[in-house]
CSV table of C-alpha atoms and ligand atoms in Angstrom, one decimal:
chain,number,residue,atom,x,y,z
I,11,UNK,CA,-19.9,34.2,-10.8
I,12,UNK,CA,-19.4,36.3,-7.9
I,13,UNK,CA,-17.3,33.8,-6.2
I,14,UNK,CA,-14.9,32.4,-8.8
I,15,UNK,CA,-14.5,35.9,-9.9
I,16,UNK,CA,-13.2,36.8,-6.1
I,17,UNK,CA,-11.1,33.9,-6.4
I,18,UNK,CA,-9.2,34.6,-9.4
I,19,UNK,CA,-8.7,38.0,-8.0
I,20,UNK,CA,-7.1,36.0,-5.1
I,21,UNK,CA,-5.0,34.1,-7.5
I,22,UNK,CA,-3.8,36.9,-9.6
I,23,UNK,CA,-2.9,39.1,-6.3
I,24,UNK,CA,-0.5,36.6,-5.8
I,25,UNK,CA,3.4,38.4,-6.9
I,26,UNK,CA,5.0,34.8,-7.5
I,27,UNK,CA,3.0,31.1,-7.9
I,28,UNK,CA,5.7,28.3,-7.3
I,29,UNK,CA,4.8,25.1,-6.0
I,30,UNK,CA,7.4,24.3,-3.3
I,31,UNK,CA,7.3,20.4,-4.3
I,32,UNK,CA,7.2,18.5,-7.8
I,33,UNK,CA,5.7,15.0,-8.7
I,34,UNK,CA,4.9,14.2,-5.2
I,35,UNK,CA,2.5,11.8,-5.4
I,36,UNK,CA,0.5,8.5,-3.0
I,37,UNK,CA,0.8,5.8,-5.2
I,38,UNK,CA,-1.0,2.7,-3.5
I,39,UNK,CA,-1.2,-0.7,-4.9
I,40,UNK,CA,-4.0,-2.7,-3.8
I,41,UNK,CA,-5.9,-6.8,-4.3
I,42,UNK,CA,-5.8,-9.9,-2.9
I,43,UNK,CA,-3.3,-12.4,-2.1
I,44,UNK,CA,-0.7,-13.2,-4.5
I,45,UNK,CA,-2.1,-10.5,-7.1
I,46,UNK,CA,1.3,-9.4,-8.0
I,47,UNK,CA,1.7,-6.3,-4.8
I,48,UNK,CA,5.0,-6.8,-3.8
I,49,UNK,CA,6.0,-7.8,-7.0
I,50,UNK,CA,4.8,-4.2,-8.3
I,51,UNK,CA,6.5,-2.4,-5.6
I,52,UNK,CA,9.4,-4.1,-5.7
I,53,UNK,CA,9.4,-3.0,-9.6
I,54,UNK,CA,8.6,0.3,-8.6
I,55,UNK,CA,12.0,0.5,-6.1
I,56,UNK,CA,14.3,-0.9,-8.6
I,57,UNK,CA,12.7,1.6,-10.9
I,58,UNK,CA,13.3,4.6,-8.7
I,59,UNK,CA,17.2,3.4,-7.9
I,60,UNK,CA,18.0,3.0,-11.5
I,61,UNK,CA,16.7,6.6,-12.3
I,62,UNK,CA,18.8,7.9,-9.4
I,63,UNK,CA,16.4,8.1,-6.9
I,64,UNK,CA,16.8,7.4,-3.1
I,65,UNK,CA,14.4,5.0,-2.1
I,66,UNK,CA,13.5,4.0,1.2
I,67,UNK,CA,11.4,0.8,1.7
I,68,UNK,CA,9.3,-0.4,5.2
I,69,UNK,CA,7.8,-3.1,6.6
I,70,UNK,CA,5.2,-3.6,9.3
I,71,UNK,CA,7.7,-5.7,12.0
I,72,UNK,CA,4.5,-8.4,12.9
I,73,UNK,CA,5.2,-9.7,8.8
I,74,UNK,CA,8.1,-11.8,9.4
I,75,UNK,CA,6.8,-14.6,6.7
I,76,UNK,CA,10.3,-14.6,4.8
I,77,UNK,CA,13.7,-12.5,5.8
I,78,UNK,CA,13.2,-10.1,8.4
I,79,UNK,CA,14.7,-7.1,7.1
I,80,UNK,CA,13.3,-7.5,3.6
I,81,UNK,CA,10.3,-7.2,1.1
I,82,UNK,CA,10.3,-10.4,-0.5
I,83,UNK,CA,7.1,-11.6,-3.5
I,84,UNK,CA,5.9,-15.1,-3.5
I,85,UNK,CA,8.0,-14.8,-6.5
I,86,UNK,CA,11.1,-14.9,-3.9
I,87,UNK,CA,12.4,-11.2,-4.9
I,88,UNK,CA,13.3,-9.0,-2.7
I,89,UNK,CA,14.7,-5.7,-1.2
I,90,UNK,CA,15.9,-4.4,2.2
I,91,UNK,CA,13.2,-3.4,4.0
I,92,UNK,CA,13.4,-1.6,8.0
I,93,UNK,CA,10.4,-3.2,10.1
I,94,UNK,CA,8.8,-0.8,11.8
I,95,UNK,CA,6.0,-1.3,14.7
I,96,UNK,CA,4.6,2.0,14.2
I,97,UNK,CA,3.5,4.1,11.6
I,98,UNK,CA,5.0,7.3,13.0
I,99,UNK,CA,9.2,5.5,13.1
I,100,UNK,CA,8.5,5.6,9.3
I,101,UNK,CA,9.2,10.0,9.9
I,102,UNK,CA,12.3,9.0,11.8
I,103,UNK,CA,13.7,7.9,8.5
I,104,UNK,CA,12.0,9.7,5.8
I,105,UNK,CA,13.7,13.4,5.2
I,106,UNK,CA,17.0,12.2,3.1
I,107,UNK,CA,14.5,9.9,0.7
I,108,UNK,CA,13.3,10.9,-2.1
I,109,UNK,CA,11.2,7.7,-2.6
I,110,UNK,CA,9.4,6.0,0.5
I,111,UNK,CA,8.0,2.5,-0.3
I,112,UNK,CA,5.4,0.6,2.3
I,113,UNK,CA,4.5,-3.0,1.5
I,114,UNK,CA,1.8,-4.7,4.0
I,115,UNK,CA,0.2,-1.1,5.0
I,116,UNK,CA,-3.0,-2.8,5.7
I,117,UNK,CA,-0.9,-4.2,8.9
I,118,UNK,CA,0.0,-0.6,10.4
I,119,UNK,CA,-2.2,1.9,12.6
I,120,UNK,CA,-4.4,4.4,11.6
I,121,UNK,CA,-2.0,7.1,11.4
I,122,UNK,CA,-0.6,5.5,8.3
I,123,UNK,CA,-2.8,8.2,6.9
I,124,UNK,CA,-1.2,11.3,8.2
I,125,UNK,CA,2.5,9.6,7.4
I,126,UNK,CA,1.7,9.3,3.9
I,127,UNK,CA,0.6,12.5,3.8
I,128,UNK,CA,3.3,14.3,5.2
I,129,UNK,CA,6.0,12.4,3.4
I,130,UNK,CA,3.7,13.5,0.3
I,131,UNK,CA,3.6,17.5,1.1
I,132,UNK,CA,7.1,17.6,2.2
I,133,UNK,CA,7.5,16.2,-1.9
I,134,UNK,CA,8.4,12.8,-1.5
I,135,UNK,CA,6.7,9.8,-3.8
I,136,UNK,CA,5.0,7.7,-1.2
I,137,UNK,CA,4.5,3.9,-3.0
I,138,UNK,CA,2.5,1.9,-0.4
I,139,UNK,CA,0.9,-1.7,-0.9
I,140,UNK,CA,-1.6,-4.1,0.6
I,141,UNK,CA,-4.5,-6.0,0.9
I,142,UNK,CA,-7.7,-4.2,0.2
I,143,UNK,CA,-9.6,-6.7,2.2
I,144,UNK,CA,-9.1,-8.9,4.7
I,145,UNK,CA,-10.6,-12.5,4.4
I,146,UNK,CA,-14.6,-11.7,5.4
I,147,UNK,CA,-14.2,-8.8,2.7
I,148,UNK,CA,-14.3,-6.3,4.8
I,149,UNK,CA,-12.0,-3.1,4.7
I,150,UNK,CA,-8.5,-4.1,5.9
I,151,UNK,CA,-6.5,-1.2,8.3
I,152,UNK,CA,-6.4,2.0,7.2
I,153,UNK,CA,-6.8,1.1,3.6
I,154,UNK,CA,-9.8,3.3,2.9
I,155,UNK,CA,-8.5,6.0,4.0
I,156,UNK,CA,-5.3,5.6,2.1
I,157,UNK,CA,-7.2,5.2,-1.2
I,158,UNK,CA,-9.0,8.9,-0.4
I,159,UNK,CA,-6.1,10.2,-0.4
I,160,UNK,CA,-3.5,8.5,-2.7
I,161,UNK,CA,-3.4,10.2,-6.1
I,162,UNK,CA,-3.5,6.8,-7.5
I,163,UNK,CA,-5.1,3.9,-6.9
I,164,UNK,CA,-4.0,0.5,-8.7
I,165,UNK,CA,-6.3,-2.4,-8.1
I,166,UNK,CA,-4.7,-5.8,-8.8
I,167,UNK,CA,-6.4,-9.5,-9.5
I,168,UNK,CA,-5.2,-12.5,-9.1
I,169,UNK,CA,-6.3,-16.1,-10.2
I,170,UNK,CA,-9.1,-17.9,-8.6
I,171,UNK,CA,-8.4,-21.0,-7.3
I,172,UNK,CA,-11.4,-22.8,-8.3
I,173,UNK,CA,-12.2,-21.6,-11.4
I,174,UNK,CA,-9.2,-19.1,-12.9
I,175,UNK,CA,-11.6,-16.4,-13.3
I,176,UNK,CA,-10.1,-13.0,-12.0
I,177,UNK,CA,-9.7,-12.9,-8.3
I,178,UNK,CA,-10.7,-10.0,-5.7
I,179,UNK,CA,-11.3,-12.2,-2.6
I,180,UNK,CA,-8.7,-13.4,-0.1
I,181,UNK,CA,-10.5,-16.6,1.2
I,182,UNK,CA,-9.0,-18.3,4.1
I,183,UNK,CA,-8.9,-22.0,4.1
I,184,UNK,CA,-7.5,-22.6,8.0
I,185,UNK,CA,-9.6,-22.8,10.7
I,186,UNK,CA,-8.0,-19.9,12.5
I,187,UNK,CA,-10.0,-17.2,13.8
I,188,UNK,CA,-8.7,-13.6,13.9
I,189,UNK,CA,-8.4,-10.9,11.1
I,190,UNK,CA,-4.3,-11.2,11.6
I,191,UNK,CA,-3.4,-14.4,10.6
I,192,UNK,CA,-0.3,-14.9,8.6
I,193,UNK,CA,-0.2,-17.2,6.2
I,194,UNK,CA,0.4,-18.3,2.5
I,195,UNK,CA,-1.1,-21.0,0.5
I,196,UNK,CA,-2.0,-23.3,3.4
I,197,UNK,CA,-4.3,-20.4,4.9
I,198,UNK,CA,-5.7,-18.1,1.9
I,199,UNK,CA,-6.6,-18.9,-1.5
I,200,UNK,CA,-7.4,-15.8,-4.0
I,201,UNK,CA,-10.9,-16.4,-5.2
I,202,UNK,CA,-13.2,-14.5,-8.0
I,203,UNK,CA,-16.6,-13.3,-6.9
I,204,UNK,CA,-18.3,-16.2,-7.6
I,205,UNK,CA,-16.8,-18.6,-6.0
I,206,UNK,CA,-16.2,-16.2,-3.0
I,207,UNK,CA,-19.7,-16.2,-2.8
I,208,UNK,CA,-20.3,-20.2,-2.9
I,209,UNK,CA,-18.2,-20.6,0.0
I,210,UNK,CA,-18.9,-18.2,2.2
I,211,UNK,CA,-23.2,-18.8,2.0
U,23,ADP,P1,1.2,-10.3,-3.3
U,23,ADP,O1,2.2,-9.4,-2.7
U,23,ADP,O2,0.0,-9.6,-4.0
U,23,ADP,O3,0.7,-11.4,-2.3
U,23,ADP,P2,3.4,-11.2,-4.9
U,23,ADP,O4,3.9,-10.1,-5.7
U,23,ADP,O5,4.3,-11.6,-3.7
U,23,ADP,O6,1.9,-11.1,-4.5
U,23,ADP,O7,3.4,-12.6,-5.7
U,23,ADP,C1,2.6,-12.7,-6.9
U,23,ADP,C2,3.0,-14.0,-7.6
U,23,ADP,O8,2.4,-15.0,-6.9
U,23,ADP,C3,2.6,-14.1,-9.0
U,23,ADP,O9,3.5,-13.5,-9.9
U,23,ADP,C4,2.6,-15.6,-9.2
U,23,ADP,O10,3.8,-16.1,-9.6
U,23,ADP,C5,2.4,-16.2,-7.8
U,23,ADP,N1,1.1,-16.8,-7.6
U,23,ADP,C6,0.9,-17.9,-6.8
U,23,ADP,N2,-0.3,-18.3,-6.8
U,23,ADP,C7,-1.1,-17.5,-7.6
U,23,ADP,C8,-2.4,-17.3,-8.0
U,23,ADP,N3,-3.4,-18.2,-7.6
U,23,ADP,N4,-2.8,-16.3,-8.7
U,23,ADP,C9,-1.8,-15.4,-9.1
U,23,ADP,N5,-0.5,-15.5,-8.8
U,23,ADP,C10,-0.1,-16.5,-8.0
U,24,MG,MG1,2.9,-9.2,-0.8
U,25,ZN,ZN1,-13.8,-18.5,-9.3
């Protein structure tokens, strides 16, 4: 009692309470291949521009799949995107957006974190996507950290390969070695739990 009464007296002390920043907010937008991410960001930008917004959207520069200054879905829409090699180029940009969008964030260095939270308590909306694990189903980049911080957390599925369940798995199906291999349908497959499980015992 003692403490929370000290801390309203703290509160109330206070002459004027204004938060500096409204509806800033980490939005991130996670799952396995072809579970709809870029789709949903994309969606998300065109969103933000028809309400007026200024939107700003990145790239890590190694994801050169499609167009090279673009976000484009396996779905073949897309938006202008800057690559970027480093996390920190992304607060080169940022101070005239009002929006910032990141697809592939599981591709930048750790101090993705501390961008996204910068943008966030300088008030901007930080939208960030990418794969929540990589293809052994472990943790991919700085993912975990992003989801302890993000104010939102969307978890996508996609449809298993095998069996059409709902997938959560990334499974690749080249030989390649490495956790960075890019690749579409000829290297991962999205697979449910089950059959994750099958293949990889
Ligand atoms: P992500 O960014 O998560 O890889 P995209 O948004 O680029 O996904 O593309 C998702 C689209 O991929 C779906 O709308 C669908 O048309 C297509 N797609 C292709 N194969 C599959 C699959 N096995 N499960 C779900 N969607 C698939
Ligand atoms: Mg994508
Ligand atoms: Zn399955």
């Amino acid at each position: 009692m003692e403490i929370s009464q000290k801390t309203d007296v703290n509160i109330l002390r206070r002459t004027t309470f204004s938060p500096r920043v409204k509806n800033a907010q980490i939005q991130l937008i996670c799952g396995p291949m072809f579970s709809g991410k870029t789709t949903h960001l994309l969606n998300a930008v065109n969103e933000y521009r028809a309400a007026g917004q200024k939107v700003f959207v990145f790239k890590p520069k190694l994801d050169d799949r499609y167009a090279e200054e673009a976000v484009v879905s396996h779905d073949k829409k897309e938006v202008e995107a800057y690559p970027v090699s480093k996390s920190m180029e992304i607060l080169d940009y940022y101070m005239n957006a009002d929006v910032i969008a990141v697809d592939e964030v599981q591709f930048f260095d750790e101090k993705i974190t501390e961008v996204c939270e910068k943008m966030a308590n300088d008030g901007k909306t930080v939208v960030i996507a990418g794969l929540d694990m990589d293809y052994l189903g472990q943790p991919f980049g700085a993912i975990p950290q992003l989801m302890v911080v993000a104010d939102e957390v969307k978890k996508l599925n996609s449809v298993c390969a095998f069996c059409s369940g709902r997938a959560r798995f990334s499974h690749r199906v080249s030989e390649d070695n490495g956790v960075v291999v890019l690749g579409e349908k000829d290297k991962y497959v999205p697979l449910c739990r089950s059959c994750y499980n099958e293949l990889n015992t």
